[in-house]
Short mmCIF file of N, CA and C and ligand atoms in Angstrom, two decimals:
data_model
loop_
_atom_site.label_atom_id
_atom_site.label_comp_id
_atom_site.label_asym_id
_atom_site.label_seq_id
_atom_site.Cartn_x
_atom_site.Cartn_y
_atom_site.Cartn_z
N UNK A 1 12.34 12.02 -13.82
CA UNK A 1 12.01 10.80 -15.18
C UNK A 1 13.09 10.76 -16.50
N UNK A 2 14.31 10.06 -16.96
CA UNK A 2 14.75 10.27 -17.78
C UNK A 2 14.30 9.95 -19.24
N UNK A 3 15.05 10.81 -20.20
CA UNK A 3 14.02 10.20 -21.67
C UNK A 3 13.72 8.94 -21.72
N UNK A 4 15.03 7.85 -21.53
CA UNK A 4 14.96 6.74 -21.80
C UNK A 4 14.15 5.95 -20.49
N UNK A 5 13.48 6.11 -19.44
CA UNK A 5 12.98 5.91 -18.59
C UNK A 5 11.72 4.82 -19.33
N UNK A 6 11.23 4.03 -19.50
CA UNK A 6 9.92 2.75 -20.38
C UNK A 6 8.75 3.80 -19.24
N UNK A 7 7.86 3.87 -20.24
CA UNK A 7 6.50 4.09 -19.67
C UNK A 7 5.68 3.00 -19.20
N UNK A 8 5.93 2.93 -17.54
CA UNK A 8 5.22 1.67 -17.51
C UNK A 8 3.51 2.04 -16.88
N UNK A 9 2.62 0.66 -17.73
CA UNK A 9 0.95 0.94 -17.11
C UNK A 9 0.53 0.10 -16.83
N UNK A 10 0.26 -0.26 -15.22
CA UNK A 10 -1.07 -0.84 -14.30
C UNK A 10 -2.11 -1.14 -14.90
N UNK A 11 -2.85 -2.46 -15.34
CA UNK A 11 -3.90 -2.51 -15.96
C UNK A 11 -4.53 -3.59 -15.04
N UNK A 12 -5.03 -2.81 -13.59
CA UNK A 12 -5.69 -3.08 -12.84
C UNK A 12 -7.01 -4.28 -12.65
N UNK A 13 -7.02 -5.27 -11.90
CA UNK A 13 -8.79 -5.88 -12.25
C UNK A 13 -8.70 -6.92 -11.58
N UNK A 14 -9.89 -7.47 -11.77
CA UNK A 14 -9.98 -9.12 -10.97
C UNK A 14 -9.79 -10.04 -12.28
N UNK A 15 -10.16 -9.73 -13.81
CA UNK A 15 -9.73 -11.00 -14.90
C UNK A 15 -10.09 -11.95 -14.05
N UNK A 16 -11.69 -12.18 -13.88
CA UNK A 16 -11.77 -13.30 -13.51
C UNK A 16 -13.07 -14.42 -14.43
N UNK A 17 -12.44 -14.13 -15.74
CA UNK A 17 -10.67 -14.74 -16.23
C UNK A 17 -11.29 -13.28 -17.16
N UNK A 18 -9.76 -13.47 -17.75
CA UNK A 18 -9.66 -12.16 -18.58
C UNK A 18 -10.39 -11.92 -20.16
N UNK A 19 -11.26 -11.11 -20.20
CA UNK A 19 -11.89 -12.04 -21.60
C UNK A 19 -10.78 -10.86 -23.20
N UNK A 20 -11.48 -10.88 -24.03
CA UNK A 20 -10.89 -10.84 -25.80
C UNK A 20 -11.85 -8.84 -24.91
N UNK A 21 -12.34 -8.58 -24.06
CA UNK A 21 -12.64 -7.09 -24.47
C UNK A 21 -11.13 -6.13 -23.60
N UNK A 22 -11.05 -7.46 -22.11
CA UNK A 22 -9.88 -6.71 -21.05
C UNK A 22 -8.15 -6.95 -22.31
N UNK A 23 -8.50 -7.83 -23.16
CA UNK A 23 -7.47 -7.65 -24.28
C UNK A 23 -6.96 -6.83 -25.11
N UNK A 24 -8.19 -6.12 -25.83
CA UNK A 24 -7.68 -5.17 -26.46
C UNK A 24 -7.35 -4.28 -25.88
N UNK A 25 -8.29 -3.79 -24.51
CA UNK A 25 -7.96 -2.70 -23.64
C UNK A 25 -6.24 -2.60 -23.73
N UNK A 26 -5.45 -3.83 -23.48
CA UNK A 26 -3.95 -3.67 -23.14
C UNK A 26 -3.34 -3.63 -23.78
N UNK A 27 -4.44 -4.31 -25.10
CA UNK A 27 -2.99 -3.89 -25.97
C UNK A 27 -3.64 -2.05 -26.50
N UNK A 28 -4.24 -1.61 -26.47
CA UNK A 28 -4.74 -0.05 -26.49
C UNK A 28 -3.68 0.74 -25.37
N UNK A 29 -3.08 -0.11 -24.51
CA UNK A 29 -2.51 0.92 -23.01
C UNK A 29 -1.12 0.77 -24.47
N UNK A 30 -0.98 -0.17 -25.07
CA UNK A 30 0.71 -0.04 -25.72
C UNK A 30 0.52 1.12 -26.82
N UNK A 31 -0.12 2.44 -27.37
CA UNK A 31 -0.55 3.10 -28.04
C UNK A 31 0.23 4.48 -26.53
N UNK A 32 0.00 4.37 -25.67
CA UNK A 32 0.67 5.62 -24.75
C UNK A 32 1.63 5.04 -23.64
N UNK A 33 2.42 3.47 -23.28
CA UNK A 33 3.03 2.96 -22.31
C UNK A 33 4.33 2.09 -23.37
N UNK A 34 5.25 1.62 -22.87
CA UNK A 34 5.96 0.63 -23.08
C UNK A 34 5.84 -0.57 -22.60
N UNK A 35 4.97 -0.60 -21.68
CA UNK A 35 5.02 -1.69 -20.65
C UNK A 35 3.57 -1.97 -19.68
N UNK A 36 3.09 -2.62 -20.31
CA UNK A 36 1.50 -2.66 -19.95
C UNK A 36 1.68 -4.07 -17.92
N UNK A 37 1.27 -3.95 -17.03
CA UNK A 37 1.09 -5.40 -16.56
C UNK A 37 0.10 -4.88 -15.78
N UNK A 38 -1.24 -6.41 -15.97
CA UNK A 38 -2.13 -6.74 -16.55
C UNK A 38 -2.13 -7.93 -14.52
N UNK A 39 -2.68 -6.38 -13.71
CA UNK A 39 -2.60 -6.96 -12.10
C UNK A 39 -3.77 -7.29 -11.66
N UNK A 40 -3.63 -8.34 -10.96
CA UNK A 40 -4.81 -9.20 -10.83
C UNK A 40 -5.03 -8.90 -9.28
N UNK A 41 -6.14 -8.31 -8.73
CA UNK A 41 -6.16 -8.46 -7.45
C UNK A 41 -6.64 -9.46 -7.05
N UNK A 42 -6.53 -9.63 -6.08
CA UNK A 42 -6.46 -10.40 -4.85
C UNK A 42 -6.45 -10.16 -3.21
N UNK A 43 -8.13 -10.21 -2.51
CA UNK A 43 -7.68 -10.43 -1.08
C UNK A 43 -8.32 -11.60 -0.78
N UNK A 44 -8.66 -12.09 0.84
CA UNK A 44 -9.10 -12.75 1.20
C UNK A 44 -10.53 -13.40 0.86
N UNK A 45 -11.06 -11.81 1.73
CA UNK A 45 -12.33 -11.97 0.68
C UNK A 45 -12.46 -12.22 -0.61
N UNK A 46 -11.98 -11.65 -1.42
CA UNK A 46 -13.09 -11.39 -2.77
C UNK A 46 -12.01 -12.87 -3.17
N UNK A 47 -10.79 -13.71 -2.68
CA UNK A 47 -10.87 -15.13 -3.17
C UNK A 47 -11.65 -16.50 -3.65
N UNK A 48 -12.96 -15.75 -2.32
CA UNK A 48 -13.31 -17.16 -1.76
C UNK A 48 -14.56 -17.24 -3.28
N UNK A 49 -14.55 -15.98 -4.20
CA UNK A 49 -15.67 -16.02 -4.59
C UNK A 49 -14.96 -16.17 -5.79
N UNK A 50 -14.25 -16.06 -6.64
CA UNK A 50 -13.49 -16.34 -7.72
C UNK A 50 -13.78 -17.77 -8.58
N UNK A 51 -13.55 -17.68 -10.06
CA UNK A 51 -13.77 -18.92 -9.79
C UNK A 51 -11.74 -19.15 -9.78
N UNK A 52 -11.53 -18.76 -11.14
CA UNK A 52 -9.65 -19.28 -10.31
C UNK A 52 -9.43 -18.40 -9.89
N UNK A 53 -8.59 -19.09 -9.26
CA UNK A 53 -7.45 -18.73 -8.29
C UNK A 53 -6.44 -17.11 -8.72
N UNK A 54 -6.02 -16.88 -8.03
CA UNK A 54 -4.66 -15.20 -8.45
C UNK A 54 -3.96 -16.48 -9.78
N UNK A 55 -3.06 -17.13 -8.80
CA UNK A 55 -2.66 -17.56 -9.58
C UNK A 55 -2.88 -18.41 -11.19
N UNK A 56 -4.11 -18.84 -11.08
CA UNK A 56 -4.56 -19.13 -12.44
C UNK A 56 -5.01 -18.24 -13.50
N UNK A 57 -5.48 -17.22 -12.39
CA UNK A 57 -5.55 -15.42 -13.88
C UNK A 57 -4.77 -15.23 -13.74
N UNK A 58 -3.28 -15.62 -13.22
CA UNK A 58 -2.56 -14.80 -13.56
C UNK A 58 -1.11 -15.49 -14.81
N UNK A 59 -1.46 -17.01 -15.04
CA UNK A 59 -0.62 -17.50 -15.86
C UNK A 59 -1.76 -17.62 -16.89
N UNK A 60 -3.02 -17.37 -16.73
CA UNK A 60 -3.68 -17.43 -17.89
C UNK A 60 -3.38 -15.95 -19.27
N UNK A 61 -3.64 -15.09 -18.07
CA UNK A 61 -3.34 -13.91 -19.34
C UNK A 61 -1.39 -13.92 -19.77
N UNK A 62 -0.89 -14.70 -18.86
CA UNK A 62 1.05 -14.62 -19.43
C UNK A 62 0.69 -15.55 -20.76
N UNK A 63 -0.48 -16.54 -20.53
CA UNK A 63 -0.22 -17.15 -22.03
C UNK A 63 -1.12 -17.00 -22.50
N UNK A 64 -2.01 -15.78 -22.30
CA UNK A 64 -2.79 -15.42 -23.55
C UNK A 64 -1.43 -14.00 -24.35
N UNK A 65 -0.91 -13.57 -23.63
CA UNK A 65 0.17 -12.30 -24.22
C UNK A 65 1.97 -12.95 -24.17
N UNK A 66 1.81 -14.65 -24.47
CA UNK A 66 3.21 -14.89 -24.66
C UNK A 66 3.81 -14.19 -25.43
N UNK A 67 3.22 -13.77 -26.04
CA UNK A 67 3.87 -13.51 -27.95
C UNK A 67 3.77 -12.22 -28.04
N UNK A 68 3.83 -11.32 -26.52
CA UNK A 68 4.30 -9.88 -26.75
C UNK A 68 4.87 -9.67 -25.49
N UNK A 69 6.38 -9.44 -25.67
CA UNK A 69 6.72 -9.36 -23.48
C UNK A 69 6.91 -8.10 -23.29
N UNK A 70 5.69 -7.02 -23.87
CA UNK A 70 5.37 -5.54 -23.52
C UNK A 70 4.81 -5.73 -22.62
N UNK A 71 3.77 -6.86 -22.23
CA UNK A 71 2.27 -6.81 -21.63
C UNK A 71 2.63 -8.21 -20.35
N UNK A 72 2.77 -8.39 -19.21
CA UNK A 72 2.68 -9.48 -17.78
C UNK A 72 1.72 -9.25 -17.38
N UNK A 73 1.47 -9.94 -16.87
CA UNK A 73 0.38 -10.14 -15.02
C UNK A 73 0.95 -10.51 -14.27
N UNK A 74 0.53 -9.87 -13.24
CA UNK A 74 0.77 -10.02 -11.62
C UNK A 74 -0.13 -9.94 -11.16
N UNK A 75 0.36 -10.42 -10.16
CA UNK A 75 -0.72 -10.53 -8.76
C UNK A 75 -0.80 -9.38 -7.61
N UNK A 76 -1.50 -9.34 -6.91
CA UNK A 76 -1.03 -8.21 -6.19
C UNK A 76 -2.38 -8.78 -4.62
N UNK A 77 -2.60 -7.65 -3.64
CA UNK A 77 -2.95 -7.46 -2.31
C UNK A 77 -2.76 -6.08 -1.93
N UNK A 78 -3.21 -5.55 -1.38
CA UNK A 78 -2.93 -4.65 -0.40
C UNK A 78 -3.26 -3.28 -1.56
N UNK A 79 -3.29 -2.12 -1.12
CA UNK A 79 -3.22 -1.25 -2.09
C UNK A 79 -3.03 -1.31 -3.20
N UNK A 80 -3.92 -0.70 -4.44
CA UNK A 80 -3.03 -0.40 -6.06
C UNK A 80 -2.31 0.33 -5.96
N UNK A 81 -1.80 1.32 -5.16
CA UNK A 81 -1.56 2.61 -5.55
C UNK A 81 -0.24 2.15 -4.92
N UNK A 82 -0.01 1.37 -4.55
CA UNK A 82 1.04 0.95 -3.41
C UNK A 82 1.95 0.04 -4.51
N UNK A 83 1.42 -0.79 -5.19
CA UNK A 83 2.02 -1.93 -6.11
C UNK A 83 2.14 -0.59 -7.47
N UNK A 84 1.22 0.07 -8.00
CA UNK A 84 2.11 0.76 -8.89
C UNK A 84 3.23 1.88 -8.70
N UNK A 85 3.45 2.17 -7.64
CA UNK A 85 4.57 3.06 -6.93
C UNK A 85 5.93 1.56 -6.88
N UNK A 86 5.26 0.88 -6.06
CA UNK A 86 6.56 -0.15 -6.34
C UNK A 86 7.10 -0.78 -7.66
N UNK A 87 6.04 -0.44 -9.00
CA UNK A 87 6.36 -1.08 -9.59
C UNK A 87 6.68 -0.09 -10.81
N UNK A 88 7.25 1.87 -10.54
CA UNK A 88 6.95 2.49 -11.37
C UNK A 88 6.36 3.18 -12.02
N UNK A 89 5.63 2.49 -11.97
CA UNK A 89 4.21 2.79 -13.04
C UNK A 89 3.98 4.03 -12.41
N UNK A 90 3.31 5.30 -13.78
CA UNK A 90 2.66 6.56 -13.88
C UNK A 90 0.32 6.60 -14.59
N UNK A 91 0.87 5.42 -15.10
CA UNK A 91 -0.60 5.19 -15.24
C UNK A 91 -1.49 3.91 -14.66
N UNK A 92 -2.45 4.45 -14.27
CA UNK A 92 -3.66 3.32 -14.00
C UNK A 92 -4.85 3.39 -15.12
N UNK A 93 -4.44 2.05 -16.00
CA UNK A 93 -5.92 1.91 -16.59
C UNK A 93 -6.88 1.38 -16.18
N UNK A 94 -8.05 2.07 -16.99
CA UNK A 94 -9.31 0.89 -16.60
C UNK A 94 -10.14 1.29 -17.94
N UNK A 95 -10.92 0.16 -18.47
CA UNK A 95 -11.61 0.38 -19.90
C UNK A 95 -12.91 1.24 -19.17
N UNK A 96 -13.72 1.49 -19.49
CA UNK A 96 -14.81 1.98 -19.99
C UNK A 96 -16.16 1.46 -21.07
N UNK A 97 -16.59 0.91 -20.57
CA UNK A 97 -17.59 0.27 -21.68
C UNK A 97 -19.23 1.12 -21.76
N UNK A 98 -19.56 1.68 -20.51
CA UNK A 98 -20.87 2.28 -20.92
C UNK A 98 -20.61 3.55 -19.19
N UNK A 99 -21.90 4.12 -19.87
CA UNK A 99 -22.23 4.97 -18.13
C UNK A 99 -21.89 4.91 -16.96
N UNK A 100 -22.79 2.98 -17.09
CA UNK A 100 -23.16 2.79 -15.96
C UNK A 100 -21.91 2.82 -15.55
N UNK A 101 -20.42 2.39 -15.79
CA UNK A 101 -19.00 1.84 -15.63
C UNK A 101 -18.59 2.83 -14.52
N UNK A 102 -19.25 4.62 -15.15
CA UNK A 102 -18.60 5.41 -15.21
C UNK A 102 -18.42 6.15 -13.10
N UNK A 103 -19.56 6.19 -12.80
CA UNK A 103 -19.23 6.48 -11.59
C UNK A 103 -18.61 5.87 -10.53
N UNK A 104 -18.56 4.90 -10.55
CA UNK A 104 -17.93 3.55 -9.83
C UNK A 104 -16.12 4.07 -10.04
N UNK A 105 -15.86 4.47 -11.17
CA UNK A 105 -14.60 4.56 -11.79
C UNK A 105 -13.91 5.69 -11.49
N UNK A 106 -15.26 6.60 -11.56
CA UNK A 106 -14.47 8.26 -11.23
C UNK A 106 -13.83 7.96 -9.69
N UNK A 107 -15.18 8.14 -8.42
CA UNK A 107 -14.03 7.73 -7.42
C UNK A 107 -12.96 7.10 -6.89
N UNK A 108 -13.02 6.00 -7.53
CA UNK A 108 -11.80 4.79 -7.82
C UNK A 108 -10.41 5.83 -8.21
N UNK A 109 -10.28 6.19 -9.15
CA UNK A 109 -10.38 7.17 -9.50
C UNK A 109 -9.24 8.34 -8.86
N UNK A 110 -10.16 9.18 -8.29
CA UNK A 110 -10.33 9.49 -7.84
C UNK A 110 -9.28 9.49 -6.32
N UNK A 111 -9.94 8.63 -5.52
CA UNK A 111 -9.04 7.45 -4.73
C UNK A 111 -8.31 7.59 -4.15
N UNK A 112 -7.34 6.54 -5.45
CA UNK A 112 -6.25 6.96 -5.69
C UNK A 112 -5.48 7.84 -6.31
N UNK A 113 -6.31 8.79 -6.56
CA UNK A 113 -5.18 10.47 -6.71
C UNK A 113 -4.69 10.83 -5.69
N UNK A 114 -5.95 10.60 -4.22
CA UNK A 114 -5.49 11.50 -2.78
C UNK A 114 -4.45 9.87 -2.47
N UNK A 115 -5.01 9.58 -2.49
CA UNK A 115 -3.85 8.78 -1.85
C UNK A 115 -2.19 7.73 -2.49
N UNK A 116 -2.44 9.04 -3.82
CA UNK A 116 -0.45 8.97 -4.78
C UNK A 116 -0.85 10.07 -5.09
N UNK A 117 -1.37 10.87 -5.13
CA UNK A 117 -1.01 12.00 -6.36
C UNK A 117 -0.10 11.90 -8.08
N UNK A 118 1.17 10.97 -7.90
CA UNK A 118 1.82 10.98 -8.80
C UNK A 118 1.34 10.17 -9.76
N UNK A 119 -0.11 9.55 -9.61
CA UNK A 119 -0.62 8.31 -10.88
C UNK A 119 -1.83 8.96 -11.25
N UNK A 120 -1.72 8.94 -12.52
CA UNK A 120 -2.44 8.85 -13.23
C UNK A 120 -3.79 7.60 -14.20
N UNK A 121 -5.24 8.29 -13.36
CA UNK A 121 -5.49 6.96 -13.97
C UNK A 121 -6.43 7.31 -15.85
N UNK A 122 -6.26 6.46 -16.79
CA UNK A 122 -6.52 7.03 -17.81
C UNK A 122 -7.51 5.95 -18.68
N UNK A 123 -8.35 6.34 -18.27
CA UNK A 123 -9.87 5.69 -19.44
C UNK A 123 -9.63 5.84 -20.82
N UNK A 124 -10.10 3.95 -21.18
CA UNK A 124 -9.78 3.61 -22.59
C UNK A 124 -11.30 3.17 -22.75
N UNK A 125 -11.36 3.26 -24.42
CA UNK A 125 -13.13 2.90 -24.46
C UNK A 125 -12.30 0.90 -25.26
N UNK A 126 -13.23 0.07 -25.19
CA UNK A 126 -13.10 -1.10 -25.71
C UNK A 126 -13.70 -0.84 -27.60
N UNK A 127 -13.44 -1.61 -28.37
CA UNK A 127 -14.34 -1.98 -29.27
C UNK A 127 -15.62 -1.49 -29.07
N UNK A 128 -16.02 -1.93 -30.06
CA UNK A 128 -17.74 -1.43 -29.46
C UNK A 128 -17.98 -2.83 -29.39
N UNK A 129 -17.34 -3.76 -30.27
CA UNK A 129 -18.20 -5.11 -30.13
C UNK A 129 -17.90 -5.89 -28.90
N UNK A 130 -17.47 -5.43 -27.76
CA UNK A 130 -16.54 -5.60 -26.58
C UNK A 130 -17.27 -5.16 -25.47
N UNK A 131 -18.17 -4.07 -25.74
CA UNK A 131 -19.07 -3.10 -24.80
C UNK A 131 -20.03 -3.46 -24.04
N UNK A 132 -20.55 -5.18 -24.32
CA UNK A 132 -21.34 -5.23 -23.33
C UNK A 132 -20.87 -6.79 -22.07
N UNK A 133 -19.33 -6.90 -23.29
CA UNK A 133 -19.16 -8.34 -22.35
C UNK A 133 -18.14 -8.08 -20.49
N UNK A 134 -17.86 -9.25 -19.93
CA UNK A 134 -17.84 -8.50 -18.15
C UNK A 134 -17.11 -9.75 -18.21
N UNK A 135 -16.37 -10.26 -17.46
CA UNK A 135 -15.95 -11.99 -17.06
C UNK A 135 -17.33 -12.88 -16.19
N UNK A 136 -17.82 -11.72 -15.76
CA UNK A 136 -19.33 -12.14 -14.98
C UNK A 136 -20.20 -12.97 -15.85
N UNK A 137 -20.53 -12.30 -17.13
CA UNK A 137 -21.27 -12.94 -17.90
C UNK A 137 -20.69 -14.09 -18.68
N UNK A 138 -19.99 -13.84 -18.63
CA UNK A 138 -18.74 -15.59 -19.62
C UNK A 138 -18.80 -16.17 -18.86
N UNK A 139 -18.37 -16.39 -17.25
CA UNK A 139 -18.62 -17.17 -16.46
C UNK A 139 -20.27 -17.73 -16.38
N UNK A 140 -21.15 -17.32 -16.01
CA UNK A 140 -22.42 -17.18 -16.60
C UNK A 140 -22.85 -18.12 -17.49
N UNK A 141 -22.18 -18.02 -18.76
CA UNK A 141 -22.50 -18.44 -20.06
C UNK A 141 -22.12 -20.20 -19.92
N UNK A 142 -20.50 -19.96 -19.82
CA UNK A 142 -19.59 -20.86 -19.67
C UNK A 142 -20.44 -22.43 -18.63
N UNK A 143 -21.19 -21.52 -17.97
CA UNK A 143 -21.40 -22.45 -16.42
C UNK A 143 -22.59 -23.19 -17.32
N UNK A 144 -23.05 -22.51 -18.16
CA UNK A 144 -24.71 -22.95 -18.46
C UNK A 144 -24.28 -23.51 -19.92
N UNK A 145 -23.12 -24.04 -19.74
CA UNK A 145 -22.81 -24.75 -20.62
C UNK A 145 -22.60 -24.05 -22.68
N UNK A 146 -22.92 -22.67 -22.52
CA UNK A 146 -23.10 -21.94 -23.51
C UNK A 146 -21.62 -21.72 -23.98
N UNK A 147 -21.98 -21.37 -25.33
CA UNK A 147 -20.00 -20.72 -26.58
C UNK A 147 -19.90 -19.08 -26.00
N UNK A 148 -18.33 -19.21 -25.71
CA UNK A 148 -18.06 -18.18 -25.33
C UNK A 148 -16.44 -18.57 -26.30
N UNK A 149 -16.67 -18.96 -26.92
CA UNK A 149 -15.53 -18.31 -27.63
C UNK A 149 -14.99 -17.64 -28.59
N UNK A 150 -16.07 -16.59 -29.01
CA UNK A 150 -16.10 -15.75 -29.41
C UNK A 150 -15.33 -14.59 -28.46
N UNK A 151 -15.61 -15.28 -27.21
CA UNK A 151 -15.17 -13.50 -25.92
C UNK A 151 -14.22 -13.94 -25.27
N UNK A 152 -13.39 -14.77 -25.38
CA UNK A 152 -12.49 -15.57 -24.62
C UNK A 152 -11.05 -15.69 -26.16
N UNK A 153 -10.22 -15.72 -24.96
CA UNK A 153 -9.04 -16.70 -25.94
C UNK A 153 -8.64 -18.26 -25.87
N UNK A 154 -7.89 -19.16 -27.07
CA UNK A 154 -8.23 -20.33 -26.69
C UNK A 154 -7.69 -20.98 -25.40
N UNK A 155 -7.00 -20.05 -24.52
CA UNK A 155 -6.21 -20.84 -23.28
C UNK A 155 -7.55 -20.76 -22.45
N UNK A 156 -8.15 -19.18 -22.51
CA UNK A 156 -8.75 -19.28 -21.48
C UNK A 156 -10.63 -20.31 -21.65
N UNK A 157 -10.49 -20.34 -22.82
CA UNK A 157 -11.36 -21.05 -23.21
C UNK A 157 -11.55 -22.85 -22.42
N UNK A 158 -10.34 -22.95 -23.03
CA UNK A 158 -10.18 -24.61 -22.62
C UNK A 158 -10.08 -24.20 -20.44
N UNK A 159 -9.14 -22.88 -20.41
CA UNK A 159 -9.71 -23.47 -18.70
C UNK A 159 -10.70 -23.69 -18.22
N UNK A 160 -12.30 -22.64 -19.58
CA UNK A 160 -12.78 -22.30 -18.51
C UNK A 160 -13.72 -24.37 -18.50
N UNK A 161 -13.58 -24.84 -19.98
CA UNK A 161 -14.07 -25.98 -20.16
C UNK A 161 -14.09 -27.39 -18.92
N UNK A 162 -12.19 -26.93 -18.51
CA UNK A 162 -11.63 -27.60 -17.42
C UNK A 162 -12.30 -27.78 -16.20
N UNK A 163 -12.25 -26.18 -15.99
CA UNK A 163 -13.54 -25.87 -14.47
C UNK A 163 -14.93 -26.33 -14.90
N UNK A 164 -15.91 -26.45 -15.18
CA UNK A 164 -16.85 -26.60 -15.88
C UNK A 164 -17.27 -28.14 -16.46
N UNK A 165 -16.78 -28.70 -17.35
CA UNK A 165 -16.66 -29.74 -17.27
C UNK A 165 -15.93 -31.04 -16.99
N UNK A 166 -14.88 -30.97 -16.16
CA UNK A 166 -14.05 -31.03 -15.57
C UNK A 166 -12.77 -32.57 -16.65
O1 PNS B 201 -11.86 -5.28 -11.89
P1 PNS B 201 -12.74 -5.10 -10.84
O2 PNS B 201 -13.35 -6.81 -10.37
O3 PNS B 201 -13.70 -4.00 -11.92
O4 PNS B 201 -11.47 -4.04 -10.45
C1 PNS B 201 -11.19 -4.06 -9.14
C2 PNS B 201 -10.17 -3.29 -8.36
C3 PNS B 201 -9.63 -4.77 -8.01
C4 PNS B 201 -9.16 -2.22 -9.39
C5 PNS B 201 -10.30 -1.93 -7.60
O5 PNS B 201 -10.79 -3.17 -6.67
C6 PNS B 201 -8.73 -2.15 -6.89
O6 PNS B 201 -7.81 -1.46 -7.18
N1 PNS B 201 -8.63 -2.94 -5.66
C7 PNS B 201 -7.14 -3.26 -4.85
C8 PNS B 201 -7.21 -2.50 -3.29
C9 PNS B 201 -7.49 -0.81 -3.72
O7 PNS B 201 -6.74 -0.20 -4.08
N2 PNS B 201 -8.47 -0.62 -2.85
C10 PNS B 201 -9.17 1.32 -3.08
C11 PNS B 201 -8.95 1.22 -4.82
S1 PNS B 201 -9.46 3.25 -4.90
#
């Protein structure tokens, strides 16, 4: 890698939808990487269970980060390490909110490293205000008519309203 090669980090997840907690992690990533690709995972089995389609999730993320060309979203199928290798990423970023996240995250990091030893997983800790936040809670609260405007950015709020209010 030459000294001018940009450092690319992949931040993978479901992002159904992206929350302010995810946004915080993506912005923190820019302290260690030049570019962040927010990678929306999709597969035939998970797509059926999701509220937003992969394309909708990608579009929402790109709207949220429209003011920062260092962050962009893409969807991927198949193995994360293959996508990361293809994009010449050297880091996989995951947010750690609580100790309960740790076991699953450790297993994934170790498996990804087995599959492609060139990749390093970095765990970043979100702002404490977001430590309880998850996409599934946002979906549930929004579906029951609760106010989620503190937890998601305006484009996501509008998209949730559209899904639930029609
Ligand atoms: O937000 P999530 O649902 O916790 O994200 C999980 C995700 C998408 C990062 C993980 O399931 C993943 O990497 N899927 C892609 C398929 C893959 O590479 N599986 C092996 C991971 S060890």
